[in-house]
């Protein structure tokens, strides 16, 4: 018999477009929306790669922050150019560090923070597949230009192709699943560089087998990946019927747990599964609860109504976001990492209203709603940017 032929995945020219599920029973007020968007504004300069990744994830390519809105001008195109050009990334992000985009035999390799390629640099993605997923959420074209370290020219598709061929079963399945759901059409099966076969059925089966609470951000990225897989399956055949039932049952089970473990404040902490002692991710109780609550609210926006928590539970969690924002320290006392969890809550609340975050901010900015909101005290007009210094 001849050698088996490796079959790489077909990659979309444009990523899957997502329209969150609406529910008129869910209420997000302008005041809470203004508070969370205001606390997510770009304000650290120079930025780190993780910060820019989260800014692009929230604000998108169309963002155009003027100096009257924030102390430094920032556009979505500026963020995208920085993340997709290694020379610009070195010039614009914090201090010296390792390259971010490396040429690979399979395309473009994105440096991951805990790998030997990063060597402790902040010029890296936190999770394998994170940049690919964010580029998908931002609607970046697969043929968009990429410039690697050393000047090699490539495209966004090459980032996805490298991820398809090089990812392993040790990588965080939730981030891989999110990236592939956005970039790989249909219900394909494909092989990696070692000839191992992969499919959405196999990935989804792994996701629903992860214990509640395991994984990044208190395990909240797992239900997001499951919800996105179900969403993709509703648009185009992606997983088998029995796996789709398992995914729906998984989200229903998460929702029932959230209904039981909801805190008196309305949100959740890392102990949301109810089986362990909560331990903070960011070193602040309000920020940790904001992180977990915002992440849960975001996957809920993608899930069908029948597998979500009860609307009253969701509405209480939205109010909790406002309370947690009120407890955060003044902007000048915050780490750049504060913006990361806040940005998830901001994207979730905008999605629950069916609104684009940047357009929502412009509307609130022009109307002056932000200035009357009691949940924050630093008016964005004329606010200064803050220098980034890593902890420790």
Short mmCIF file of C-alpha atoms in Angstrom, two decimals:
data_model
loop_
_atom_site.label_atom_id
_atom_site.label_comp_id
_atom_site.label_asym_id
_atom_site.label_seq_id
_atom_site.Cartn_x
_atom_site.Cartn_y
_atom_site.Cartn_z
CA UNK A 1 0.00 0.00 0.00
CA UNK A 2 1.13 3.54 -0.62
CA UNK A 3 1.74 6.14 2.05
CA UNK A 4 -1.30 7.89 3.50
CA UNK A 5 -1.86 11.40 2.23
CA UNK A 6 -2.06 14.17 4.79
CA UNK A 7 -5.28 16.14 4.40
CA UNK A 8 -5.02 19.63 5.90
CA UNK A 9 -8.20 21.48 6.70
CA UNK A 10 -9.81 23.88 4.26
CA UNK A 11 -9.69 27.37 5.79
CA UNK A 12 -12.30 30.08 5.24
CA UNK A 13 -11.56 33.20 3.24
CA UNK A 14 -13.51 35.06 5.94
CA UNK A 15 -14.25 33.77 9.44
CA UNK A 16 -17.67 32.64 10.58
CA UNK A 17 -19.88 35.65 11.34
CA UNK A 18 -21.58 35.53 14.74
CA UNK A 19 -24.89 37.14 15.67
CA UNK A 20 -25.61 36.59 19.39
CA UNK A 21 -29.03 35.28 20.36
CA UNK A 22 -31.30 38.05 21.65
CA UNK A 23 -33.83 37.78 24.46
CA UNK A 24 -36.18 40.69 25.29
CA UNK A 25 -36.33 39.49 28.90
CA UNK A 26 -32.67 40.40 29.41
CA UNK A 27 -32.06 44.01 30.48
CA UNK A 28 -28.78 45.93 30.22
CA UNK A 29 -29.10 49.59 31.18
CA UNK A 30 -27.20 52.40 29.51
CA UNK A 31 -25.60 53.27 32.84
CA UNK A 32 -24.05 49.84 33.37
CA UNK A 33 -23.05 49.64 29.71
CA UNK A 34 -21.38 53.05 29.93
CA UNK A 35 -19.53 52.02 33.07
CA UNK A 36 -18.10 48.79 31.71
CA UNK A 37 -17.18 50.29 28.32
CA UNK A 38 -15.52 53.27 30.01
CA UNK A 39 -13.46 50.93 32.17
CA UNK A 40 -12.36 49.05 29.04
CA UNK A 41 -10.98 52.06 27.14
CA UNK A 42 -7.38 51.86 25.91
CA UNK A 43 -5.25 53.67 28.49
CA UNK A 44 -1.92 51.86 28.82
CA UNK A 45 1.02 52.88 26.68
CA UNK A 46 3.09 51.15 25.53
CA UNK A 47 0.73 48.21 25.40
CA UNK A 48 1.52 44.53 25.74
CA UNK A 49 0.48 41.92 23.19
CA UNK A 50 -2.14 40.39 25.54
CA UNK A 51 -3.61 43.85 26.06
CA UNK A 52 -3.84 44.53 22.32
CA UNK A 53 -5.37 41.10 21.73
CA UNK A 54 -8.13 41.88 24.22
CA UNK A 55 -8.62 45.40 22.83
CA UNK A 56 -9.12 43.98 19.33
CA UNK A 57 -11.45 41.31 20.72
CA UNK A 58 -13.67 43.96 22.31
CA UNK A 59 -13.49 47.01 20.07
CA UNK A 60 -12.95 45.45 16.66
CA UNK A 61 -11.32 46.79 13.52
CA UNK A 62 -13.69 49.76 13.14
CA UNK A 63 -12.67 51.36 16.44
CA UNK A 64 -11.28 54.87 16.14
CA UNK A 65 -10.53 56.41 19.51
CA UNK A 66 -9.60 60.06 19.23
CA UNK A 67 -7.43 62.00 21.68
CA UNK A 68 -10.60 63.61 23.05
CA UNK A 69 -11.85 60.18 24.13
CA UNK A 70 -8.62 58.78 25.52
CA UNK A 71 -5.21 60.25 26.16
CA UNK A 72 -3.64 58.42 23.23
CA UNK A 73 -5.24 57.79 19.87
CA UNK A 74 -5.95 54.13 19.12
CA UNK A 75 -7.65 52.56 16.12
CA UNK A 76 -8.60 49.02 15.32
CA UNK A 77 -6.34 49.10 12.27
CA UNK A 78 -3.41 50.24 14.45
CA UNK A 79 -3.98 47.28 16.78
CA UNK A 80 -4.31 44.85 13.87
CA UNK A 81 -1.18 46.16 12.14
CA UNK A 82 0.77 45.81 15.39
CA UNK A 83 -0.35 42.22 15.93
CA UNK A 84 0.27 41.12 12.34
CA UNK A 85 3.65 42.74 11.67
CA UNK A 86 6.51 41.52 13.84
CA UNK A 87 8.63 44.64 13.25
CA UNK A 88 5.77 46.94 14.25
CA UNK A 89 4.98 44.71 17.20
CA UNK A 90 8.54 45.08 18.49
CA UNK A 91 8.47 48.85 17.98
CA UNK A 92 5.06 49.50 19.54
CA UNK A 93 4.78 47.08 22.46
CA UNK A 94 6.47 47.06 25.84
CA UNK A 95 10.26 47.16 25.85
CA UNK A 96 12.59 44.65 24.28
CA UNK A 97 11.49 41.10 23.91
CA UNK A 98 11.32 38.06 21.73
CA UNK A 99 9.71 37.95 18.28
CA UNK A 100 5.94 37.36 18.24
CA UNK A 101 5.42 35.88 14.77
CA UNK A 102 7.83 33.18 13.65
CA UNK A 103 8.05 31.62 10.17
CA UNK A 104 7.13 27.94 10.24
CA UNK A 105 7.23 25.05 7.82
CA UNK A 106 3.43 25.01 8.11
CA UNK A 107 2.76 28.76 7.97
CA UNK A 108 3.14 31.29 10.80
CA UNK A 109 3.80 30.27 14.39
CA UNK A 110 2.46 32.64 17.08
CA UNK A 111 4.68 32.67 20.17
CA UNK A 112 2.90 31.47 23.30
CA UNK A 113 3.73 32.94 26.70
CA UNK A 114 4.75 29.78 28.56
CA UNK A 115 6.87 28.38 25.72
CA UNK A 116 10.63 28.59 25.42
CA UNK A 117 10.16 30.89 22.40
CA UNK A 118 8.73 33.60 24.67
CA UNK A 119 11.49 33.50 27.30
CA UNK A 120 9.38 35.51 29.74
CA UNK A 121 8.44 38.22 27.24
CA UNK A 122 5.07 40.00 27.32
CA UNK A 123 5.19 39.83 23.52
CA UNK A 124 3.24 36.58 23.30
CA UNK A 125 -0.29 35.20 23.36
CA UNK A 126 -1.46 33.67 26.64
CA UNK A 127 -3.10 30.61 25.06
CA UNK A 128 -2.37 28.59 21.92
CA UNK A 129 -4.94 29.62 19.32
CA UNK A 130 -5.93 32.83 21.11
CA UNK A 131 -4.77 35.22 18.39
CA UNK A 132 -6.39 33.07 15.69
CA UNK A 133 -9.67 33.13 17.60
CA UNK A 134 -9.57 36.90 18.13
CA UNK A 135 -8.78 37.54 14.46
CA UNK A 136 -11.84 35.44 13.67
CA UNK A 137 -14.07 37.33 16.10
CA UNK A 138 -12.83 40.61 14.59
CA UNK A 139 -13.76 39.45 11.08
CA UNK A 140 -10.25 39.77 9.67
CA UNK A 141 -9.89 38.34 6.15
CA UNK A 142 -7.90 35.17 5.71
CA UNK A 143 -5.78 36.84 3.02
CA UNK A 144 -4.82 39.78 5.29
CA UNK A 145 -1.07 40.39 5.24
CA UNK A 146 1.23 39.06 7.94
CA UNK A 147 4.93 39.89 8.29
CA UNK A 148 6.96 37.43 10.34
CA UNK A 149 10.20 37.94 12.21
CA UNK A 150 12.94 38.17 9.59
CA UNK A 151 10.60 39.77 7.07
CA UNK A 152 8.86 36.70 5.63
CA UNK A 153 5.48 37.66 4.16
CA UNK A 154 2.44 35.50 4.82
CA UNK A 155 -1.30 35.76 5.48
CA UNK A 156 -3.72 35.18 8.34
CA UNK A 157 -4.58 31.84 6.71
CA UNK A 158 -0.98 30.81 7.38
CA UNK A 159 -1.53 31.42 11.11
CA UNK A 160 -4.54 29.11 10.99
CA UNK A 161 -2.74 26.51 8.86
CA UNK A 162 0.15 26.35 11.33
CA UNK A 163 -2.31 25.93 14.20
CA UNK A 164 -4.06 23.10 12.34
CA UNK A 165 -0.82 21.25 11.71
CA UNK A 166 1.07 21.91 14.96
CA UNK A 167 -1.46 21.93 17.80
CA UNK A 168 -1.41 18.95 20.14
CA UNK A 169 -3.80 17.26 22.53
CA UNK A 170 -1.93 19.00 25.35
CA UNK A 171 -3.06 22.43 24.14
CA UNK A 172 -6.09 24.05 25.77
CA UNK A 173 -8.96 22.54 23.81
CA UNK A 174 -11.27 25.48 24.49
CA UNK A 175 -9.08 27.97 22.61
CA UNK A 176 -8.33 25.57 19.76
CA UNK A 177 -12.05 24.78 19.44
CA UNK A 178 -12.95 28.47 19.30
CA UNK A 179 -10.36 29.22 16.60
CA UNK A 180 -11.34 26.23 14.47
CA UNK A 181 -15.07 26.92 14.79
CA UNK A 182 -14.46 30.38 13.37
CA UNK A 183 -12.01 29.41 10.63
CA UNK A 184 -12.73 25.84 9.48
CA UNK A 185 -16.02 25.47 7.58
CA UNK A 186 -18.43 22.56 7.71
CA UNK A 187 -17.84 19.22 9.41
CA UNK A 188 -14.43 18.51 7.99
CA UNK A 189 -11.98 15.91 9.19
CA UNK A 190 -8.29 16.75 8.87
CA UNK A 191 -4.85 15.47 9.78
CA UNK A 192 -2.07 17.18 11.72
CA UNK A 193 1.66 16.96 10.92
CA UNK A 194 1.87 13.53 12.59
CA UNK A 195 -1.00 12.11 10.56
CA UNK A 196 -3.45 12.14 13.48
CA UNK A 197 -7.05 12.74 12.46
CA UNK A 198 -9.09 15.57 13.99
CA UNK A 199 -12.74 16.55 13.68
CA UNK A 200 -15.24 18.81 15.39
CA UNK A 201 -16.85 15.72 16.90
CA UNK A 202 -13.59 14.76 18.58
CA UNK A 203 -12.94 18.30 19.80
CA UNK A 204 -16.47 18.74 21.14
CA UNK A 205 -16.31 15.35 22.90
CA UNK A 206 -13.14 16.46 24.65
CA UNK A 207 -14.70 19.77 25.68
CA UNK A 208 -17.79 18.28 27.32
CA UNK A 209 -15.56 15.85 29.21
CA UNK A 210 -13.61 18.62 30.94
CA UNK A 211 -14.69 18.92 34.61
CA UNK A 212 -16.52 22.13 35.49
CA UNK A 213 -14.08 24.79 36.61
CA UNK A 214 -11.00 23.32 34.88
CA UNK A 215 -9.11 25.50 32.44
CA UNK A 216 -8.34 29.18 31.99
CA UNK A 217 -10.33 31.84 33.84
CA UNK A 218 -11.96 29.40 36.23
CA UNK A 219 -13.02 27.08 33.42
CA UNK A 220 -15.31 29.66 31.78
CA UNK A 221 -13.75 29.37 28.32
CA UNK A 222 -14.95 25.79 28.02
CA UNK A 223 -18.70 26.56 27.93
CA UNK A 224 -17.93 29.41 25.51
CA UNK A 225 -16.26 26.96 23.12
CA UNK A 226 -19.15 24.50 23.49
CA UNK A 227 -21.72 27.25 22.87
CA UNK A 228 -19.81 28.47 19.81
CA UNK A 229 -19.63 24.92 18.43
CA UNK A 230 -23.41 24.57 18.86
CA UNK A 231 -23.89 27.98 17.23
CA UNK A 232 -21.77 26.96 14.24
CA UNK A 233 -23.72 23.71 13.99
CA UNK A 234 -26.96 25.72 13.77
CA UNK A 235 -25.55 27.62 10.78
CA UNK A 236 -23.89 24.72 8.97
CA UNK A 237 -23.56 20.99 9.75
CA UNK A 238 -20.56 20.71 12.07
CA UNK A 239 -21.07 17.89 14.58
CA UNK A 240 -23.12 14.70 14.64
CA UNK A 241 -26.57 14.70 16.22
CA UNK A 242 -25.51 12.74 19.28
CA UNK A 243 -22.59 15.09 19.95
CA UNK A 244 -24.91 18.10 19.52
CA UNK A 245 -27.20 16.62 22.20
CA UNK A 246 -24.20 16.17 24.51
CA UNK A 247 -23.17 19.80 23.96
CA UNK A 248 -26.69 21.06 24.72
CA UNK A 249 -26.88 18.86 27.82
CA UNK A 250 -23.50 20.16 28.94
CA UNK A 251 -24.61 23.79 28.71
CA UNK A 252 -27.89 22.97 30.47
CA UNK A 253 -25.89 21.37 33.29
CA UNK A 254 -23.63 24.42 33.57
CA UNK A 255 -26.70 26.66 33.70
CA UNK A 256 -28.30 24.63 36.50
CA UNK A 257 -25.04 24.84 38.47
CA UNK A 258 -24.90 28.61 37.97
CA UNK A 259 -28.45 28.94 39.24
CA UNK A 260 -27.48 27.06 42.42
CA UNK A 261 -24.16 28.79 43.08
CA UNK A 262 -25.06 32.39 42.24
CA UNK A 263 -23.67 34.68 44.93
CA UNK A 264 -25.84 37.10 46.89
CA UNK A 265 -24.21 39.88 44.84
CA UNK A 266 -25.64 38.30 41.68
CA UNK A 267 -22.40 37.09 40.09
CA UNK A 268 -20.02 34.17 40.49
CA UNK A 269 -16.49 33.58 41.68
CA UNK A 270 -14.04 30.78 40.91
CA UNK A 271 -16.08 28.48 43.13
CA UNK A 272 -18.98 28.60 40.66
CA UNK A 273 -18.88 24.79 40.21
CA UNK A 274 -19.56 24.52 43.96
CA UNK A 275 -16.92 21.88 44.53
CA UNK A 276 -13.77 23.76 45.46
CA UNK A 277 -12.50 26.68 47.49
CA UNK A 278 -12.33 29.82 45.37
CA UNK A 279 -8.88 31.27 44.73
CA UNK A 280 -8.37 34.58 43.00
CA UNK A 281 -6.82 34.97 39.57
CA UNK A 282 -6.13 38.69 39.72
CA UNK A 283 -5.62 39.26 43.43
CA UNK A 284 -8.78 41.27 43.98
CA UNK A 285 -12.15 39.90 45.00
CA UNK A 286 -14.24 42.28 42.89
CA UNK A 287 -12.03 41.83 39.84
CA UNK A 288 -12.04 38.05 40.18
CA UNK A 289 -15.84 37.99 40.42
CA UNK A 290 -16.09 40.38 37.48
CA UNK A 291 -13.82 38.06 35.51
CA UNK A 292 -15.88 34.93 36.15
CA UNK A 293 -19.24 36.68 35.80
CA UNK A 294 -18.32 38.44 32.54
CA UNK A 295 -17.01 35.23 30.98
CA UNK A 296 -20.18 33.34 31.87
CA UNK A 297 -22.38 36.10 30.49
CA UNK A 298 -20.50 35.97 27.20
CA UNK A 299 -21.07 32.27 26.48
CA UNK A 300 -24.70 32.76 27.45
CA UNK A 301 -25.07 35.21 24.53
CA UNK A 302 -24.24 32.39 22.09
CA UNK A 303 -26.31 29.65 23.72
CA UNK A 304 -29.90 28.82 22.72
CA UNK A 305 -32.50 30.08 25.19
CA UNK A 306 -33.48 26.59 26.30
CA UNK A 307 -30.01 25.83 27.70
CA UNK A 308 -29.35 29.19 29.35
CA UNK A 309 -29.83 30.04 33.02
CA UNK A 310 -33.19 31.60 33.90
CA UNK A 311 -33.50 35.24 32.72
CA UNK A 312 -33.74 36.46 36.33
CA UNK A 313 -30.35 34.86 37.03
CA UNK A 314 -28.85 36.58 33.99
CA UNK A 315 -30.35 39.96 34.94
CA UNK A 316 -28.97 39.68 38.48
CA UNK A 317 -25.53 38.88 37.05
CA UNK A 318 -25.70 41.99 34.85
CA UNK A 319 -26.44 44.14 37.90
CA UNK A 320 -23.54 42.47 39.68
CA UNK A 321 -21.18 43.65 36.93
CA UNK A 322 -22.06 47.22 37.87
CA UNK A 323 -21.43 46.53 41.55
CA UNK A 324 -18.04 44.94 40.91
CA UNK A 325 -16.97 47.87 38.71
CA UNK A 326 -17.81 50.22 41.55
CA UNK A 327 -15.41 48.33 43.83
CA UNK A 328 -12.40 48.49 41.52
CA UNK A 329 -9.52 50.82 42.52
CA UNK A 330 -8.95 54.13 40.73
CA UNK A 331 -7.55 53.79 37.22
CA UNK A 332 -4.07 54.99 38.17
CA UNK A 333 -3.78 52.17 40.74
CA UNK A 334 -4.72 49.39 38.35
CA UNK A 335 -2.54 46.87 36.57
CA UNK A 336 -2.84 46.62 32.79
CA UNK A 337 -4.32 43.18 33.48
CA UNK A 338 -7.47 44.80 34.89
CA UNK A 339 -8.60 45.61 31.37
CA UNK A 340 -8.55 41.97 30.36
CA UNK A 341 -11.44 40.64 32.50
CA UNK A 342 -13.35 43.92 32.25
CA UNK A 343 -13.27 43.64 28.45
CA UNK A 344 -15.05 40.26 28.59
CA UNK A 345 -17.85 41.75 30.67
CA UNK A 346 -18.09 44.67 28.24
CA UNK A 347 -18.35 42.42 25.19
CA UNK A 348 -20.93 40.23 26.94
CA UNK A 349 -23.20 43.14 27.88
CA UNK A 350 -23.01 44.62 24.39
CA UNK A 351 -23.84 41.22 22.90
CA UNK A 352 -26.82 40.84 25.23
CA UNK A 353 -28.13 44.10 23.80
CA UNK A 354 -27.25 43.11 20.25
CA UNK A 355 -24.91 46.09 19.89
CA UNK A 356 -21.39 46.63 18.62
CA UNK A 357 -19.12 47.75 21.51
CA UNK A 358 -17.44 50.63 19.68
CA UNK A 359 -20.69 51.97 18.23
CA UNK A 360 -22.26 51.68 21.68
CA UNK A 361 -19.41 53.69 23.16
CA UNK A 362 -19.70 56.41 20.51
CA UNK A 363 -23.44 56.66 21.13
CA UNK A 364 -22.94 56.94 24.90
CA UNK A 365 -20.04 59.35 24.47
CA UNK A 366 -22.09 61.69 22.30
CA UNK A 367 -25.11 61.51 24.60
CA UNK A 368 -23.05 62.17 27.74
CA UNK A 369 -24.49 59.18 29.59
CA UNK A 370 -21.04 58.16 30.77
CA UNK A 371 -20.55 61.40 32.72
CA UNK A 372 -23.59 60.80 34.93
CA UNK A 373 -22.84 57.18 35.76
CA UNK A 374 -22.20 56.66 39.49
CA UNK A 375 -20.19 53.48 38.95
CA UNK A 376 -17.00 55.23 38.03
CA UNK A 377 -15.45 58.58 38.83
CA UNK A 378 -12.70 59.20 36.28
CA UNK A 379 -14.26 60.98 33.30
CA UNK A 380 -12.61 59.72 30.10
CA UNK A 381 -12.22 63.16 28.55
CA UNK A 382 -8.73 64.35 29.26
CA UNK A 383 -7.83 61.22 31.22
CA UNK A 384 -4.16 60.41 31.00
CA UNK A 385 -2.70 57.17 29.80
CA UNK A 386 -0.76 55.03 32.25
CA UNK A 387 2.67 53.55 31.85
CA UNK A 388 2.89 49.80 31.94
CA UNK A 389 5.29 48.23 34.42
CA UNK A 390 5.10 44.48 34.96
CA UNK A 391 4.53 43.18 38.46
CA UNK A 392 7.38 41.71 40.43
#
